[in-house]
GROMACS .gro file of C-alpha atoms in nm:
model
  278
    1MET     CA    1   2.422  -2.740  -7.337
    2ALA     CA    2   2.293  -2.397  -7.176
    3SER     CA    3   2.163  -2.269  -6.830
    4ALA     CA    4   1.915  -1.970  -6.828
    5ASN     CA    5   1.743  -1.808  -6.546
    6ILE     CA    6   1.443  -1.662  -6.688
    7ARG     CA    7   1.273  -1.491  -6.452
    8HIS     CA    8   0.916  -1.633  -6.536
    9GLY     CA    9   0.995  -1.408  -6.877
   10LEU     CA   10   0.958  -1.115  -6.696
   11GLY     CA   11   1.188  -0.819  -6.886
   12PRO     CA   12   1.357  -0.505  -6.771
   13ASP     CA   13   1.050  -0.330  -6.953
   14GLY     CA   14   0.812  -0.469  -6.656
   15ARG     CA   15   0.643  -0.713  -6.909
   16VAL     CA   16   0.626  -1.072  -6.916
   17ASP     CA   17   0.726  -1.202  -7.255
   18LEU     CA   18   0.752  -1.585  -7.304
   19GLY     CA   19   0.819  -1.543  -7.707
   20ARG     CA   20   1.084  -1.331  -7.636
   21SER     CA   21   1.232  -1.537  -7.365
   22ALA     CA   22   1.201  -1.852  -7.615
   23ALA     CA   23   1.387  -1.617  -7.890
   24GLU     CA   24   1.671  -1.567  -7.668
   25LEU     CA   25   1.719  -1.942  -7.554
   26ARG     CA   26   1.677  -2.041  -7.919
   27ALA     CA   27   1.970  -1.799  -7.996
   28LEU     CA   28   2.201  -1.978  -7.765
   29GLY     CA   29   2.213  -2.264  -8.009
   30ALA     CA   30   2.211  -2.521  -7.742
   31ASP     CA   31   2.027  -2.879  -7.793
   32VAL     CA   32   2.012  -2.892  -7.412
   33ILE     CA   33   1.869  -2.618  -7.207
   34GLY     CA   34   1.822  -2.593  -6.820
   35VAL     CA   35   1.560  -2.348  -6.701
   36GLN     CA   36   1.513  -2.194  -6.364
   37GLU     CA   37   1.234  -1.980  -6.197
   38ILE     CA   38   0.987  -2.061  -6.462
   39ASP     CA   39   0.616  -2.075  -6.352
   40ALA     CA   40   0.311  -2.332  -6.445
   41ALA     CA   41  -0.020  -2.177  -6.364
   42TYR     CA   42   0.155  -2.013  -6.091
   43GLY     CA   43  -0.053  -1.698  -6.101
   44PRO     CA   44  -0.125  -1.366  -6.204
   45ARG     CA   45   0.224  -1.257  -6.245
   46SER     CA   46   0.277  -1.458  -6.560
   47GLY     CA   47  -0.101  -1.476  -6.676
   48ARG     CA   48  -0.156  -1.808  -6.506
   49ALA     CA   49   0.036  -1.975  -6.818
   50GLU     CA   50   0.183  -2.319  -6.817
   51GLN     CA   51   0.516  -2.163  -6.919
   52PRO     CA   52   0.710  -2.517  -6.941
   53THR     CA   53   0.475  -2.652  -7.203
   54LEU     CA   54   0.421  -2.342  -7.375
   55LEU     CA   55   0.816  -2.280  -7.411
   56ALA     CA   56   0.881  -2.642  -7.499
   57GLU     CA   57   0.639  -2.589  -7.793
   58LEU     CA   58   0.794  -2.269  -7.882
   59LEU     CA   59   1.139  -2.406  -7.918
   60GLY     CA   60   1.034  -2.751  -8.075
   61MET     CA   61   1.181  -2.965  -7.777
   62GLN     CA   62   1.112  -3.228  -7.556
   63LEU     CA   63   1.032  -3.119  -7.185
   64ALA     CA   64   1.088  -3.233  -6.842
   65PHE     CA   65   0.963  -3.007  -6.563
   66GLY     CA   66   1.046  -3.023  -6.164
   67ALA     CA   67   0.816  -2.793  -5.927
   68ALA     CA   68   1.039  -2.684  -5.615
   69LEU     CA   69   0.712  -2.513  -5.493
   70ASP     CA   70   0.389  -2.666  -5.543
   71LEU     CA   71   0.070  -2.507  -5.414
   72PRO     CA   72  -0.331  -2.567  -5.433
   73PRO     CA   73  -0.556  -2.418  -5.673
   74ALA     CA   74  -0.676  -2.081  -5.634
   75ARG     CA   75  -0.966  -2.205  -5.703
   76ALA     CA   76  -1.155  -2.529  -5.718
   77GLY     CA   77  -1.153  -2.696  -6.095
   78GLU     CA   78  -0.789  -2.512  -6.159
   79PRO     CA   79  -0.458  -2.647  -6.202
   80ARG     CA   80  -0.215  -2.661  -5.886
   81ARG     CA   81   0.017  -2.365  -5.849
   82ARG     CA   82   0.406  -2.474  -5.975
   83TYR     CA   83   0.711  -2.294  -5.998
   84GLY     CA   84   1.030  -2.435  -6.049
   85VAL     CA   85   1.317  -2.551  -6.290
   86ALA     CA   86   1.293  -2.735  -6.633
   87LEU     CA   87   1.475  -2.941  -6.894
   88LEU     CA   88   1.408  -2.854  -7.267
   89THR     CA   89   1.613  -3.102  -7.507
   90ARG     CA   90   1.614  -3.209  -7.853
   91HIS     CA   91   1.716  -3.542  -7.741
   92GLU     CA   92   1.487  -3.847  -7.588
   93ILE     CA   93   1.402  -3.821  -7.217
   94LEU     CA   94   1.403  -4.143  -7.068
   95SER     CA   95   1.300  -4.065  -6.749
   96HIS     CA   96   1.312  -3.744  -6.500
   97HIS     CA   97   1.212  -3.672  -6.149
   98MET     CA   98   1.218  -3.362  -5.933
   99HIS     CA   99   1.392  -3.413  -5.607
  100PRO     CA  100   1.354  -3.225  -5.281
  101LEU     CA  101   1.684  -3.060  -5.156
  102PRO     CA  102   1.711  -3.019  -4.765
  103ASP     CA  103   1.758  -2.718  -4.579
  104HIS     CA  104   2.024  -2.661  -4.296
  105PRO     CA  105   1.834  -2.742  -3.953
  106ALA     CA  106   1.998  -2.489  -3.781
  107ALA     CA  107   1.944  -2.178  -4.011
  108ALA     CA  108   1.623  -1.970  -4.015
  109ALA     CA  109   1.330  -2.112  -4.264
  110PRO     CA  110   1.457  -2.045  -4.625
  111GLY     CA  111   1.222  -1.830  -4.859
  112GLU     CA  112   1.113  -2.128  -5.060
  113PRO     CA  113   1.175  -2.492  -5.099
  114ARG     CA  114   1.446  -2.589  -5.331
  115GLY     CA  115   1.509  -2.934  -5.561
  116VAL     CA  116   1.678  -3.067  -5.849
  117LEU     CA  117   1.563  -3.213  -6.154
  118ARG     CA  118   1.728  -3.536  -6.268
  119ALA     CA  119   1.668  -3.663  -6.650
  120ARG     CA  120   1.816  -3.923  -6.823
  121LEU     CA  121   1.861  -3.833  -7.165
  122ARG     CA  122   1.980  -4.081  -7.485
  123ARG     CA  123   2.076  -3.904  -7.752
  124ALA     CA  124   2.025  -3.999  -8.153
  125ASP     CA  125   2.376  -4.192  -8.147
  126GLY     CA  126   2.241  -4.419  -7.872
  127GLU     CA  127   2.489  -4.252  -7.574
  128GLU     CA  128   2.280  -4.189  -7.276
  129LEU     CA  129   2.392  -3.926  -6.958
  130ASP     CA  130   2.213  -3.777  -6.668
  131VAL     CA  131   2.154  -3.401  -6.671
  132LEU     CA  132   2.043  -3.200  -6.364
  133VAL     CA  133   1.905  -2.886  -6.329
  134THR     CA  134   1.883  -2.710  -5.986
  135HIS     CA  135   1.827  -2.402  -5.833
  136LEU     CA  136   1.969  -2.309  -5.498
  137GLU     CA  137   1.886  -2.106  -5.210
  138ALA     CA  138   1.940  -1.743  -5.257
  139GLY     CA  139   1.969  -1.640  -4.886
  140ASP     CA  140   2.132  -1.802  -4.626
  141GLY     CA  141   2.480  -1.985  -4.772
  142ALA     CA  142   2.398  -2.257  -4.499
  143HIS     CA  143   2.120  -2.377  -4.676
  144ARG     CA  144   2.325  -2.392  -4.985
  145VAL     CA  145   2.567  -2.601  -4.847
  146SER     CA  146   2.294  -2.838  -4.726
  147GLN     CA  147   2.156  -2.822  -5.070
  148VAL     CA  148   2.479  -2.906  -5.213
  149GLN     CA  149   2.557  -3.205  -4.981
  150GLY     CA  150   2.178  -3.323  -5.097
  151ILE     CA  151   2.281  -3.327  -5.459
  152VAL     CA  152   2.630  -3.516  -5.357
  153ARG     CA  153   2.435  -3.783  -5.197
  154LEU     CA  154   2.188  -3.803  -5.507
  155THR     CA  155   2.442  -3.847  -5.763
  156ASP     CA  156   2.720  -4.052  -5.529
  157ALA     CA  157   2.552  -4.359  -5.732
  158LEU     CA  158   2.603  -4.247  -6.085
  159ALA     CA  159   2.871  -4.397  -6.248
  160GLY     CA  160   2.826  -4.262  -6.619
  161PRO     CA  161   2.865  -3.924  -6.720
  162VAL     CA  162   2.667  -3.655  -6.552
  163VAL     CA  163   2.597  -3.276  -6.616
  164MET     CA  164   2.471  -3.005  -6.362
  165MET     CA  165   2.362  -2.702  -6.442
  166GLY     CA  166   2.159  -2.374  -6.295
  167ASP     CA  167   2.150  -2.072  -6.080
  168MET     CA  168   2.368  -2.159  -5.779
  169ASN     CA  169   2.363  -1.837  -5.605
  170ALA     CA  170   2.712  -1.867  -5.542
  171ASP     CA  171   3.033  -1.824  -5.709
  172PRO     CA  172   3.170  -2.223  -5.812
  173ALA     CA  173   3.480  -2.140  -5.635
  174SER     CA  174   3.292  -2.042  -5.305
  175PRO     CA  175   3.317  -2.274  -4.963
  176GLU     CA  176   2.946  -2.332  -5.014
  177LEU     CA  177   2.989  -2.544  -5.343
  178ALA     CA  178   3.324  -2.702  -5.176
  179ALA     CA  179   3.149  -3.035  -5.182
  180LEU     CA  180   3.134  -3.045  -5.560
  181PRO     CA  181   3.468  -3.030  -5.665
  182ALA     CA  182   3.586  -3.253  -5.364
  183THR     CA  183   3.349  -3.511  -5.515
  184GLY     CA  184   3.479  -3.507  -5.874
  185TRP     CA  185   3.237  -3.248  -6.009
  186GLN     CA  186   3.456  -2.973  -6.249
  187ASP     CA  187   3.334  -2.675  -6.331
  188ALA     CA  188   3.293  -2.621  -6.715
  189ALA     CA  189   3.425  -2.267  -6.740
  190GLN     CA  190   3.740  -2.341  -6.524
  191LEU     CA  191   3.810  -2.633  -6.735
  192VAL     CA  192   3.799  -2.429  -7.066
  193GLU     CA  193   4.023  -2.143  -6.846
  194SER     CA  194   4.296  -2.413  -6.776
  195ALA     CA  195   4.302  -2.523  -7.111
  196THR     CA  196   4.310  -2.221  -7.255
  197ALA     CA  197   4.610  -2.088  -6.980
  198THR     CA  198   4.803  -2.376  -7.131
  199ILE     CA  199   4.780  -2.301  -7.469
  200ARG     CA  200   4.883  -1.944  -7.380
  201ALA     CA  201   5.179  -2.077  -7.159
  202SER     CA  202   5.290  -2.262  -7.473
  203SER     CA  203   5.289  -2.004  -7.715
  204ARG     CA  204   5.497  -1.792  -7.527
  205ARG     CA  205   5.736  -2.067  -7.463
  206ALA     CA  206   5.742  -2.129  -7.875
  207LEU     CA  207   5.751  -1.731  -7.977
  208PRO     CA  208   6.046  -1.486  -7.914
  209PRO     CA  209   5.901  -1.246  -7.676
  210PRO     CA  210   5.893  -0.950  -7.900
  211LEU     CA  211   5.694  -1.175  -8.176
  212HIS     CA  212   5.444  -1.255  -7.924
  213ARG     CA  213   5.365  -0.934  -7.818
  214ARG     CA  214   5.319  -0.810  -8.176
  215LEU     CA  215   5.074  -1.105  -8.217
  216MET     CA  216   4.866  -1.035  -7.904
  217LEU     CA  217   4.865  -0.644  -8.016
  218LEU     CA  218   4.746  -0.722  -8.367
  219ARG     CA  219   4.462  -0.964  -8.236
  220ASP     CA  220   4.355  -0.705  -8.003
  221LEU     CA  221   4.319  -0.451  -8.289
  222MET     CA  222   4.142  -0.682  -8.522
  223GLY     CA  223   3.878  -0.787  -8.231
  224ARG     CA  224   3.999  -1.166  -8.245
  225ARG     CA  225   4.164  -1.233  -7.892
  226PRO     CA  226   3.959  -1.463  -7.740
  227VAL     CA  227   3.721  -1.371  -7.497
  228ARG     CA  228   3.792  -1.516  -7.121
  229PRO     CA  229   3.512  -1.734  -7.030
  230MET     CA  230   3.536  -1.636  -6.659
  231ALA     CA  231   3.247  -1.348  -6.689
  232ALA     CA  232   2.990  -1.275  -6.429
  233THR     CA  233   2.642  -1.371  -6.496
  234HIS     CA  234   2.445  -1.136  -6.236
  235PRO     CA  235   2.315  -0.882  -6.254
  236ALA     CA  236   2.256  -0.922  -6.618
  237GLY     CA  237   2.297  -0.528  -6.681
  238PHE     CA  238   2.640  -0.529  -6.503
  239PRO     CA  239   2.741  -0.860  -6.388
  240VAL     CA  240   2.988  -0.886  -6.084
  241ARG     CA  241   2.905  -1.258  -5.972
  242ARG     CA  242   2.950  -1.587  -6.147
  243ILE     CA  243   2.671  -1.787  -6.000
  244ASP     CA  244   2.508  -1.957  -6.304
  245ALA     CA  245   2.756  -2.230  -6.391
  246LEU     CA  246   2.763  -2.582  -6.561
  247TRP     CA  247   2.921  -2.875  -6.386
  248VAL     CA  248   3.043  -3.222  -6.514
  249ARG     CA  249   3.146  -3.573  -6.395
  250GLY     CA  250   3.230  -3.889  -6.549
  251GLY     CA  251   3.488  -3.792  -6.818
  252ILE     CA  252   3.301  -3.547  -6.993
  253ALA     CA  253   3.528  -3.294  -7.179
  254VAL     CA  254   3.466  -2.928  -7.221
  255SER     CA  255   3.594  -2.736  -7.518
  256ALA     CA  256   3.412  -2.419  -7.529
  257PHE     CA  257   3.224  -2.194  -7.261
  258ALA     CA  258   3.082  -1.878  -7.293
  259VAL     CA  259   2.842  -1.655  -7.119
  260GLY     CA  260   2.556  -1.505  -7.330
  261PRO     CA  261   2.474  -1.160  -7.396
  262ARG     CA  262   2.230  -0.931  -7.187
  263GLY     CA  263   1.854  -1.043  -7.238
  264SER     CA  264   1.555  -1.006  -7.062
  265SER     CA  265   1.624  -1.167  -6.746
  266ASP     CA  266   1.823  -1.032  -6.472
  267HIS     CA  267   2.064  -1.298  -6.531
  268ARG     CA  268   2.294  -1.389  -6.829
  269ALA     CA  269   2.284  -1.767  -6.984
  270VAL     CA  270   2.588  -1.978  -6.966
  271THR     CA  271   2.680  -2.222  -7.267
  272ALA     CA  272   2.957  -2.484  -7.318
  273THR     CA  273   3.024  -2.748  -7.582
  274LEU     CA  274   3.038  -3.079  -7.402
  275HIS     CA  275   3.248  -3.406  -7.515
  276LEU     CA  276   3.133  -3.754  -7.367
  277PRO     CA  277   3.368  -3.986  -7.297
  278ARG     CA  278   3.420  -4.278  -7.569
   0.00000   0.00000   0.00000
C-alpha cells in the first residue's frame, strides 16, 4: 500500500502535470494508493480537470473520491469545484463514503474543512478490509486533536482489519495523534523499525563482537545495509518531518516500510507491505 500527497500535480518546475504524477505513483508498485490534495474541476490551477477520474484511468485502477472542499460551480452549467482525497486500487471497491472531521471549537477557524474517506475493499481471494484516507489540518494542532478523535469515533465499531493512510501534518509520535495508539492503531513504520531492531539485537548476540563489526562494515561498503524506515517525508527536497504515514489495526502485520524518492510533489510518498490476519 502507499500514500502520496500529490499537490494537485504541481511540480517544482511550476507545471501541473498529472501524467508525471501518475508515473510516480505507478513506480511505487502498490495495489492500494491513498492520494491527498487532488482536484476535481476545482479551478484554473489544475485546468479544471477531473483529476481523480483521469488519474484512475492513467493507472488502470478503481477509484473512490472524497471531497473535503465542495464549492458551487464558477458558472452555471459547470461542475462543482471539489478538492480532497482519493483511493486508487486494483481491488474491488464495495462501498465508500466521505466523512467530515470536526474542528476544535475553541481554536481559530481552520483554513479549510477536513475529512476522512472510508472505503470497503474486497481482494481477489475474497478477503475484505476497510481503508481510510485522510489529510489533517496543517495549521493549529488543536484541530488535529479533534480530527483524530473524530477518526477514532468513526472506526470504533470496525472489528476487522483497518488501514489508514494520509498526510497527518504531524509526526506519528506527536501528542496530537496520541489517541491513535491509545485505541489500538499502530504506526506501520514503527512496527518495521521495532522488528528490525529485534533482529539486529539477535544478530549481535549470535555473533562474536569483532565478527559482527566486520560484517556491518562489509555490508556498508557493498551498499547493502538495510535502510532505516523512519525517514522524513516533508519537505521533499530536504525532508525533516515524517508527516505522511500508514497506520494499521486489527491484526495486520507489516513486513516492509519505505519512503519513496523525491518526485514532483513537495511530499515524499510512503509504502508498506501489509499482511491480513488469517
